[in-house]
mmCIF file of C-alpha atoms in Angstrom:
data_model
loop_
_atom_site.group_PDB
_atom_site.id
_atom_site.type_symbol
_atom_site.label_atom_id
_atom_site.label_comp_id
_atom_site.label_asym_id
_atom_site.label_seq_id
_atom_site.Cartn_x
_atom_site.Cartn_y
_atom_site.Cartn_z
ATOM 1 C CA GLN A 188 76.779 83.571 98.099
ATOM 2 C CA LYS A 189 79.647 85.645 99.613
ATOM 3 C CA GLU A 190 82.654 86.093 97.620
ATOM 4 C CA VAL A 191 84.782 84.999 100.506
ATOM 5 C CA GLU A 192 83.805 82.892 103.393
ATOM 6 C CA GLN A 193 85.911 82.116 106.510
ATOM 7 C CA ASP A 194 85.169 80.186 109.629
ATOM 8 C CA PRO A 195 85.190 82.678 112.500
ATOM 9 C CA GLY A 196 86.375 80.209 115.142
ATOM 10 C CA PRO A 197 87.539 80.705 117.838
ATOM 11 C CA LEU A 198 90.131 78.039 117.445
ATOM 12 C CA SER A 199 92.104 76.957 120.549
ATOM 13 C CA VAL A 200 95.104 74.680 120.295
ATOM 14 C CA PRO A 201 97.883 73.687 122.513
ATOM 15 C CA GLU A 202 101.400 74.997 121.852
ATOM 16 C CA GLY A 203 103.382 72.924 119.208
ATOM 17 C CA ALA A 204 100.187 71.925 117.328
ATOM 18 C CA ILE A 205 99.690 72.287 113.588
ATOM 19 C CA VAL A 206 97.074 74.840 112.784
ATOM 20 C CA SER A 207 94.907 74.859 109.718
ATOM 21 C CA LEU A 208 93.028 78.044 108.788
ATOM 22 C CA ASN A 209 90.740 77.992 105.748
ATOM 23 C CA CYS A 210 88.740 80.147 103.462
ATOM 24 C CA THR A 211 86.421 79.371 100.433
ATOM 25 C CA TYR A 212 85.809 81.680 97.623
ATOM 26 C CA SER A 213 83.213 81.889 94.864
ATOM 27 C CA ASN A 214 84.970 82.821 91.638
ATOM 28 C CA SER A 215 87.560 80.501 90.012
ATOM 29 C CA ALA A 216 88.918 83.543 88.218
ATOM 30 C CA PHE A 217 90.325 84.981 91.295
ATOM 31 C CA GLN A 218 94.207 84.728 91.297
ATOM 32 C CA TYR A 219 95.712 86.851 94.152
ATOM 33 C CA PHE A 220 95.394 85.549 97.577
ATOM 34 C CA MET A 221 96.720 86.811 100.845
ATOM 35 C CA TRP A 222 96.767 86.144 104.561
ATOM 36 C CA TYR A 223 96.828 88.816 107.180
ATOM 37 C CA ARG A 224 97.491 88.446 110.940
ATOM 38 C CA GLN A 225 95.770 90.886 113.207
ATOM 39 C CA TYR A 226 96.784 91.174 116.960
ATOM 40 C CA SER A 227 94.236 92.484 119.300
ATOM 41 C CA ARG A 228 93.472 96.226 118.794
ATOM 42 C CA LYS A 229 96.073 96.482 116.014
ATOM 43 C CA GLY A 230 95.924 96.855 112.237
ATOM 44 C CA PRO A 231 96.301 93.697 110.164
ATOM 45 C CA GLU A 232 99.680 92.886 108.800
ATOM 46 C CA LEU A 233 100.481 90.955 105.637
ATOM 47 C CA LEU A 234 101.652 87.419 106.502
ATOM 48 C CA MET A 235 101.589 85.465 103.233
ATOM 49 C CA TYR A 236 100.915 86.297 99.607
ATOM 50 C CA THR A 237 100.263 83.632 96.783
ATOM 51 C CA TYR A 238 99.513 83.969 93.205
ATOM 52 C CA SER A 239 97.337 81.371 91.260
ATOM 53 C CA SER A 240 97.625 77.798 92.731
ATOM 54 C CA GLY A 241 100.080 75.776 94.756
ATOM 55 C CA ASN A 242 101.977 76.289 97.904
ATOM 56 C CA LYS A 243 104.078 78.878 99.481
ATOM 57 C CA GLU A 244 106.312 78.390 102.445
ATOM 58 C CA ASP A 245 107.777 80.956 104.826
ATOM 59 C CA GLY A 246 109.264 79.471 107.970
ATOM 60 C CA ARG A 247 106.598 77.914 109.992
ATOM 61 C CA PHE A 248 103.875 79.173 107.681
ATOM 62 C CA THR A 249 102.669 77.524 104.482
ATOM 63 C CA ALA A 250 99.934 79.080 102.304
ATOM 64 C CA GLN A 251 98.043 76.772 99.964
ATOM 65 C CA VAL A 252 95.556 77.449 97.087
ATOM 66 C CA ASP A 253 93.412 74.861 95.580
ATOM 67 C CA LYS A 254 91.696 76.484 92.639
ATOM 68 C CA SER A 255 89.769 73.456 91.601
ATOM 69 C CA SER A 256 88.014 73.500 94.985
ATOM 70 C CA LYS A 257 88.115 77.264 95.387
ATOM 71 C CA TYR A 258 89.837 76.748 98.713
ATOM 72 C CA ILE A 259 92.727 78.608 100.319
ATOM 73 C CA SER A 260 94.484 77.395 103.553
ATOM 74 C CA LEU A 261 97.207 78.660 105.915
ATOM 75 C CA PHE A 262 99.124 76.101 108.006
ATOM 76 C CA ILE A 263 101.049 77.072 111.025
ATOM 77 C CA ARG A 264 103.576 74.490 112.162
ATOM 78 C CA ASP A 265 104.856 74.321 115.820
ATOM 79 C CA SER A 266 102.363 76.853 116.809
ATOM 80 C CA GLN A 267 103.441 79.285 119.515
ATOM 81 C CA PRO A 268 101.589 81.503 122.007
ATOM 82 C CA SER A 269 102.748 84.588 120.022
ATOM 83 C CA ASP A 270 100.712 83.094 117.016
ATOM 84 C CA SER A 271 97.487 83.923 118.989
ATOM 85 C CA ALA A 272 95.794 86.402 116.761
ATOM 86 C CA THR A 273 92.934 86.781 114.251
ATOM 87 C CA TYR A 274 93.845 85.589 110.726
ATOM 88 C CA LEU A 275 92.141 87.105 107.784
ATOM 89 C CA CYS A 276 92.138 85.721 104.239
ATOM 90 C CA ALA A 277 91.990 88.360 101.433
ATOM 91 C CA ILE A 278 91.391 88.016 97.836
ATOM 92 C CA ASP A 279 91.746 90.372 94.934
ATOM 93 C CA THR A 280 88.427 90.070 93.293
ATOM 94 C CA GLY A 281 89.204 92.671 90.600
ATOM 95 C CA ARG A 282 87.636 95.646 92.210
ATOM 96 C CA ARG A 283 89.390 98.601 93.710
ATOM 97 C CA ALA A 284 90.120 96.969 97.145
ATOM 98 C CA LEU A 285 90.801 93.501 98.452
ATOM 99 C CA THR A 286 87.898 91.469 99.701
ATOM 100 C CA PHE A 287 88.380 90.104 103.171
ATOM 101 C CA GLY A 288 87.037 87.114 104.994
ATOM 102 C CA SER A 289 85.634 87.682 108.406
ATOM 103 C CA GLY A 290 88.653 86.400 110.154
ATOM 104 C CA THR A 291 89.425 83.388 112.397
ATOM 105 C CA ARG A 292 90.429 84.024 115.970
ATOM 106 C CA LEU A 293 93.200 81.533 117.064
ATOM 107 C CA GLN A 294 94.446 80.960 120.599
ATOM 108 C CA VAL A 295 97.599 78.975 121.232
ATOM 109 C CA GLN A 296 97.705 77.732 124.806
ATOM 110 C CA PRO A 297 101.053 77.446 126.513
ATOM 111 C CA SER B 291 110.542 102.419 103.494
ATOM 112 C CA GLN B 292 106.893 103.356 103.514
ATOM 113 C CA THR B 293 104.947 104.023 106.790
ATOM 114 C CA ILE B 294 101.506 104.860 107.436
ATOM 115 C CA HIS B 295 100.264 106.948 110.484
ATOM 116 C CA GLN B 296 96.713 107.039 111.796
ATOM 117 C CA TRP B 297 95.347 109.051 114.712
ATOM 118 C CA PRO B 298 93.868 109.324 117.176
ATOM 119 C CA ALA B 299 94.335 105.751 118.325
ATOM 120 C CA THR B 300 91.399 105.859 120.612
ATOM 121 C CA LEU B 301 88.457 108.087 121.081
ATOM 122 C CA VAL B 302 85.070 108.145 122.932
ATOM 123 C CA GLN B 303 82.514 110.471 121.416
ATOM 124 C CA PRO B 304 78.987 111.393 122.387
ATOM 125 C CA VAL B 305 76.106 110.716 119.932
ATOM 126 C CA GLY B 306 75.526 113.744 117.639
ATOM 127 C CA SER B 307 79.201 114.961 117.947
ATOM 128 C CA PRO B 308 81.495 115.440 114.894
ATOM 129 C CA LEU B 309 84.392 113.008 114.043
ATOM 130 C CA SER B 310 87.664 113.485 112.283
ATOM 131 C CA LEU B 311 90.215 110.637 111.804
ATOM 132 C CA GLU B 312 93.403 111.400 109.900
ATOM 133 C CA CYS B 313 95.869 109.266 108.097
ATOM 134 C CA THR B 314 99.111 110.060 106.350
ATOM 135 C CA VAL B 315 101.437 107.876 104.344
ATOM 136 C CA GLU B 316 105.193 108.491 104.128
ATOM 137 C CA GLY B 317 107.777 107.254 101.586
ATOM 138 C CA THR B 318 105.595 106.874 98.523
ATOM 139 C CA SER B 319 103.777 109.088 96.096
ATOM 140 C CA ASN B 320 100.205 108.895 94.646
ATOM 141 C CA PRO B 321 99.183 105.893 96.830
ATOM 142 C CA ASN B 322 95.619 104.541 96.660
ATOM 143 C CA LEU B 323 94.124 105.169 100.035
ATOM 144 C CA TYR B 324 91.344 103.349 101.837
ATOM 145 C CA TRP B 325 89.248 103.620 104.940
ATOM 146 C CA TYR B 326 87.803 100.355 106.418
ATOM 147 C CA ARG B 327 85.700 99.805 109.481
ATOM 148 C CA GLN B 328 85.875 96.514 111.461
ATOM 149 C CA ALA B 329 82.904 95.956 113.796
ATOM 150 C CA ALA B 330 83.349 93.628 116.746
ATOM 151 C CA GLY B 331 83.586 89.985 115.575
ATOM 152 C CA ARG B 332 82.983 90.996 111.896
ATOM 153 C CA GLY B 333 85.238 91.420 108.861
ATOM 154 C CA LEU B 334 86.625 94.329 107.246
ATOM 155 C CA GLN B 335 84.047 96.587 105.534
ATOM 156 C CA LEU B 336 85.402 99.054 102.884
ATOM 157 C CA LEU B 337 84.125 102.497 103.506
ATOM 158 C CA PHE B 338 85.960 104.797 101.011
ATOM 159 C CA TYR B 339 88.862 104.507 98.579
ATOM 160 C CA SER B 340 90.833 107.312 96.801
ATOM 161 C CA VAL B 341 93.072 107.111 93.710
ATOM 162 C CA GLY B 342 94.128 110.737 93.864
ATOM 163 C CA ILE B 343 93.759 114.213 95.507
ATOM 164 C CA GLY B 344 90.104 115.025 95.628
ATOM 165 C CA GLN B 345 88.832 111.687 94.189
ATOM 166 C CA ILE B 346 86.766 109.788 96.625
ATOM 167 C CA SER B 347 84.692 106.803 95.872
ATOM 168 C CA SER B 348 82.124 105.600 98.567
ATOM 169 C CA GLU B 349 81.372 101.910 98.943
ATOM 170 C CA VAL B 350 78.371 102.093 101.368
ATOM 171 C CA PRO B 351 75.833 104.874 102.045
ATOM 172 C CA GLN B 352 76.235 106.005 105.556
ATOM 173 C CA ASN B 353 76.883 108.798 108.080
ATOM 174 C CA LEU B 354 80.541 109.245 107.142
ATOM 175 C CA SER B 355 82.527 111.137 104.476
ATOM 176 C CA ALA B 356 86.133 111.182 103.385
ATOM 177 C CA SER B 357 88.397 113.750 101.933
ATOM 178 C CA ARG B 358 91.894 113.678 100.395
ATOM 179 C CA PRO B 359 93.241 117.254 100.526
ATOM 180 C CA GLN B 360 96.835 116.195 99.748
ATOM 181 C CA ASP B 361 98.418 113.297 98.078
ATOM 182 C CA ARG B 362 99.408 111.364 101.139
ATOM 183 C CA GLN B 363 96.637 112.474 103.440
ATOM 184 C CA PHE B 364 93.236 110.802 103.839
ATOM 185 C CA ILE B 365 90.574 112.084 106.360
ATOM 186 C CA LEU B 366 87.477 110.370 107.655
ATOM 187 C CA SER B 367 84.727 112.678 109.013
ATOM 188 C CA SER B 368 81.250 112.785 110.316
ATOM 189 C CA LYS B 369 79.143 115.786 111.145
ATOM 190 C CA LYS B 370 76.875 113.803 113.750
ATOM 191 C CA LEU B 371 77.879 110.447 115.071
ATOM 192 C CA LEU B 372 75.468 107.630 115.589
ATOM 193 C CA LEU B 373 75.866 104.753 118.022
ATOM 194 C CA SER B 374 76.095 102.408 115.027
ATOM 195 C CA ASP B 375 79.348 104.279 113.992
ATOM 196 C CA SER B 376 81.180 102.674 116.863
ATOM 197 C CA GLY B 377 84.058 100.388 115.608
ATOM 198 C CA PHE B 378 87.646 99.904 114.647
ATOM 199 C CA TYR B 379 88.582 102.240 111.794
ATOM 200 C CA LEU B 380 91.625 101.457 109.634
ATOM 201 C CA CYS B 381 93.385 103.463 107.041
ATOM 202 C CA ALA B 382 95.223 101.566 104.359
ATOM 203 C CA TRP B 383 97.261 102.160 101.277
ATOM 204 C CA THR B 384 98.405 100.354 98.038
ATOM 205 C CA ARG B 385 100.917 101.266 95.426
ATOM 206 C CA GLY B 386 98.940 101.532 92.172
ATOM 207 C CA THR B 387 96.134 99.117 91.371
ATOM 208 C CA VAL B 388 95.250 96.383 93.777
ATOM 209 C CA SER B 389 95.891 93.447 91.378
ATOM 210 C CA GLY B 390 99.078 91.889 92.467
ATOM 211 C CA ASN B 391 99.625 94.600 95.080
ATOM 212 C CA THR B 392 99.211 93.995 98.746
ATOM 213 C CA ILE B 393 97.484 96.524 100.996
ATOM 214 C CA TYR B 394 99.104 97.966 104.059
ATOM 215 C CA PHE B 395 97.211 99.110 107.087
ATOM 216 C CA GLY B 396 97.702 101.659 109.830
ATOM 217 C CA GLU B 397 97.421 100.834 113.537
ATOM 218 C CA GLY B 398 93.704 101.747 113.592
ATOM 219 C CA SER B 399 91.445 104.071 115.480
ATOM 220 C CA TRP B 400 89.091 102.733 118.141
ATOM 221 C CA LEU B 401 85.921 104.673 118.159
ATOM 222 C CA THR B 402 83.230 104.360 120.922
ATOM 223 C CA VAL B 403 80.084 106.413 120.472
ATOM 224 C CA VAL B 404 78.165 106.870 123.706
#
C-alpha cells in the first residue's frame, strides 16, 4: 500500500463551483499535512499547512484532516479559472523529505 | 526573505551527453537541500537530499549524481544521459528537519533527452 494516494483527475468544474480534492494515507501516526499548488511548468508552491486533525481556513481554501479515516481534503469555494492547476498533497512521514501524492489536475471553466 | 534559484529552466540534450543542473538558496544558512524529479502525469520522486556540505544521500539508484560544494549550492549531474532521464527536475529546501517544516521549491528545470 502506498503511503499517500491521490486521485489524479483531471477534475473539470464550472467557475464558482465548490471543489473537493482528497488524499488518503496509510499511517495514523502522521501528523503534518500540506497542500501544494503547481501551475503548469512551474515549481509547486505551498498552499495550506495543517497539524494533526481538524480544519484550517484561508480565504476560499479550507484544509481538513480526518485522522480516524486517514483522509485529508482541500476545499476550494467559489472556484476561479486562476485556480486551474495541479494540487499535490504532502505528508511528513518522518523521513528526510515529505511524501507527495501524485497530484490532482483541476480545470475551472469560465 | 529566502529565495531559491534553479537553472537552466529548459534544456534539450542528446542521449549520452552530460548534464549539470544548478540550484542556489539565498537568505538562509545550512538548509536541507533536495532534488526531485516529476515525470509527466506522475508525482514527485525524491532523488537526493543533503543536510550539509559534501553530505549527499541518494534515494533511488540511477544514472544521476548530486554534489553540494557550498552551503547553499546543490548540483545535479549525469555523465551520460538516458532517454528515461527526461522530466521536470525540482530543487527544494527546508530549514532544519522536515518535521513541522514546509518545503520550498524552485521553478524547476525541464529536461528533454532526445
